[in-house]
CSV table of C-alpha atoms in Angstrom, one decimal:
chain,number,residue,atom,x,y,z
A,1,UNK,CA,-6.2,-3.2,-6.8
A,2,UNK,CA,-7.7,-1.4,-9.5
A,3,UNK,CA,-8.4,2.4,-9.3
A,4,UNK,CA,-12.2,2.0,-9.4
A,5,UNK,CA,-11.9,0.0,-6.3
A,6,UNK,CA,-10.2,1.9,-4.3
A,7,UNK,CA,-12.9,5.0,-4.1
A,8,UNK,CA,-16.1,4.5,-3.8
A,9,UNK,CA,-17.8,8.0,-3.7
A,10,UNK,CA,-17.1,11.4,-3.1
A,11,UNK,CA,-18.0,12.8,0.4
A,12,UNK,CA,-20.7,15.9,-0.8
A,13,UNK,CA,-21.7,18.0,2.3
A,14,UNK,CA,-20.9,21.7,2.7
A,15,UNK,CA,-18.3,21.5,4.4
A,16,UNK,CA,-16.9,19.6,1.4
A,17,UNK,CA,-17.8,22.4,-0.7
A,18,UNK,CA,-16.4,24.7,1.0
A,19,UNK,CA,-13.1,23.2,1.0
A,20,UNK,CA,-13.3,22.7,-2.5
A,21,UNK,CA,-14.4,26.4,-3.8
A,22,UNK,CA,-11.3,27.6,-1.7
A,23,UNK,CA,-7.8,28.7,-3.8
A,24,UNK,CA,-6.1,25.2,-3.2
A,25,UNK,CA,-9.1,23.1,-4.3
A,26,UNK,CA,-9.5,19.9,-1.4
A,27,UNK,CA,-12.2,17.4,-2.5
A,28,UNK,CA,-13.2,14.3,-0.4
A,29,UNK,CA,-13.6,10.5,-1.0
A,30,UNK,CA,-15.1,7.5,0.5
A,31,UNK,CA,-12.4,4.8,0.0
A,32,UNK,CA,-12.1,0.9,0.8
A,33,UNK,CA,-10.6,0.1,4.5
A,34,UNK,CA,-7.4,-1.3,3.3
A,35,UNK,CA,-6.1,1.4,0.9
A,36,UNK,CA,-3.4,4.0,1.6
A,37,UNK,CA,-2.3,7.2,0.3
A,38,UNK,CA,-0.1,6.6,-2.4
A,39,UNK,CA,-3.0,4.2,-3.6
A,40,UNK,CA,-5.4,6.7,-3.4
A,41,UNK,CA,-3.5,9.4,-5.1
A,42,UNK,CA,-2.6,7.0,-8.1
A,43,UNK,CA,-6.5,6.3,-8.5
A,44,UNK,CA,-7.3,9.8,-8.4
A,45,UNK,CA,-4.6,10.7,-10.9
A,46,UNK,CA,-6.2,7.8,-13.0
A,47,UNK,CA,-9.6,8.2,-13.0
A,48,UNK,CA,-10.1,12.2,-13.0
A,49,UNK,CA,-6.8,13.1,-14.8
A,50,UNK,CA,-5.4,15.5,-12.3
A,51,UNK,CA,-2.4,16.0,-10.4
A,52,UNK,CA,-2.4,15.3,-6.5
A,53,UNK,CA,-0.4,17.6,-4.5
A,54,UNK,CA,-1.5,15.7,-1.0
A,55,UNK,CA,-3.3,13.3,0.5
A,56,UNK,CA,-4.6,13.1,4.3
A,57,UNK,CA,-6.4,10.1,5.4
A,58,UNK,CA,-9.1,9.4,8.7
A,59,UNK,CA,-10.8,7.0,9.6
A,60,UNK,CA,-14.5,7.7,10.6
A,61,UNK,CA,-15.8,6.7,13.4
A,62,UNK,CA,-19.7,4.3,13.3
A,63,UNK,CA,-22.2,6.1,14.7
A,64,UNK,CA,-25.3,4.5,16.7
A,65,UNK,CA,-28.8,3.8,15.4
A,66,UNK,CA,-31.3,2.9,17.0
A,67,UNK,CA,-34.0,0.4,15.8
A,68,UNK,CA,-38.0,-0.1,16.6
A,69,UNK,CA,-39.4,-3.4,16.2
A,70,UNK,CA,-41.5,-5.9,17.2
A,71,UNK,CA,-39.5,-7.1,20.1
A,72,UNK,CA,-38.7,-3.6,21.3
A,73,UNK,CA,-35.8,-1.1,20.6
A,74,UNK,CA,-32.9,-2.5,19.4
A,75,UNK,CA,-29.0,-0.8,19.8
A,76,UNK,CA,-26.4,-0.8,17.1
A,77,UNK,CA,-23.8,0.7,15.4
A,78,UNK,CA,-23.3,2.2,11.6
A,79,UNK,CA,-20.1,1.0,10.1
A,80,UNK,CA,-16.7,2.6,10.3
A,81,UNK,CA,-15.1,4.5,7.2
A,82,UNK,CA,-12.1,5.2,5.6
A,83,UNK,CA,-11.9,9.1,4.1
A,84,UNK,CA,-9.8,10.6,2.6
A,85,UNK,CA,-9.2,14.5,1.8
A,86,UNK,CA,-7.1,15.1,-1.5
A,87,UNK,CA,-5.8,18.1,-2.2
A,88,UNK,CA,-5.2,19.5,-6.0
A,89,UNK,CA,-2.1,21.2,-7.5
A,90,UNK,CA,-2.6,24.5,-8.6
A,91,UNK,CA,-5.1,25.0,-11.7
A,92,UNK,CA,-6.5,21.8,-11.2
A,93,UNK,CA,-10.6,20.9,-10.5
A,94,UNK,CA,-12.5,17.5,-11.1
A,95,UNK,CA,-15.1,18.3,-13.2
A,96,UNK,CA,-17.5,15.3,-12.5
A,97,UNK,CA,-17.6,16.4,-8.8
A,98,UNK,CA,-18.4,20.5,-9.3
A,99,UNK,CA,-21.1,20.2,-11.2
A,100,UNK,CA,-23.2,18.7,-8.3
């Protein structure tokens, strides 16, 4: 699997930010269901040119929508996720990501 495949987007919220303006710099990704840590770690290596100290991996929970239409109110579910928290060695930051 190639490295642009295996994350999909960085997780931007502020507790995101938080963790990332903190001494050991922890940025977050959105990454494909079947991926694992040392895949994840290689494609961040890859793609942003940094070192990875660690990697820790959940898996998000869907949560429930609800729908309005014709027929009434309908019940269903948003999608589970796969997210993972990197962490940085020391001196190291992502450039593409602090700018936003």
């Amino acid at each position: 699997m190639r490295a642009d495949q295996v994350i999909i987007e960085p997780v931007l919220s502020e507790k995101t930010n938080l963790a990332r303006e903190g001494e050991t710099k922890k940025y977050s990704f959105k990454v494909r269901m079947d991926s694992n840590k040392y895949q994840i770690m290689a494609a961040v290596k890859e793609l942003f040119g940094v070192e990875v100290a660690a990697c820790n991996v959940m898996i998000v929970k869907g949560k429930p929508k609800y729908s309005r239409g014709k027929g009434g109110s309908i019940l269903g579910n948003t999608g589970n996720w796969k997210k993972a928290v990197v962490t940085l060695a020391k001196g190291d930051t992502i450039q593409a990501i602090e700018g936003v």
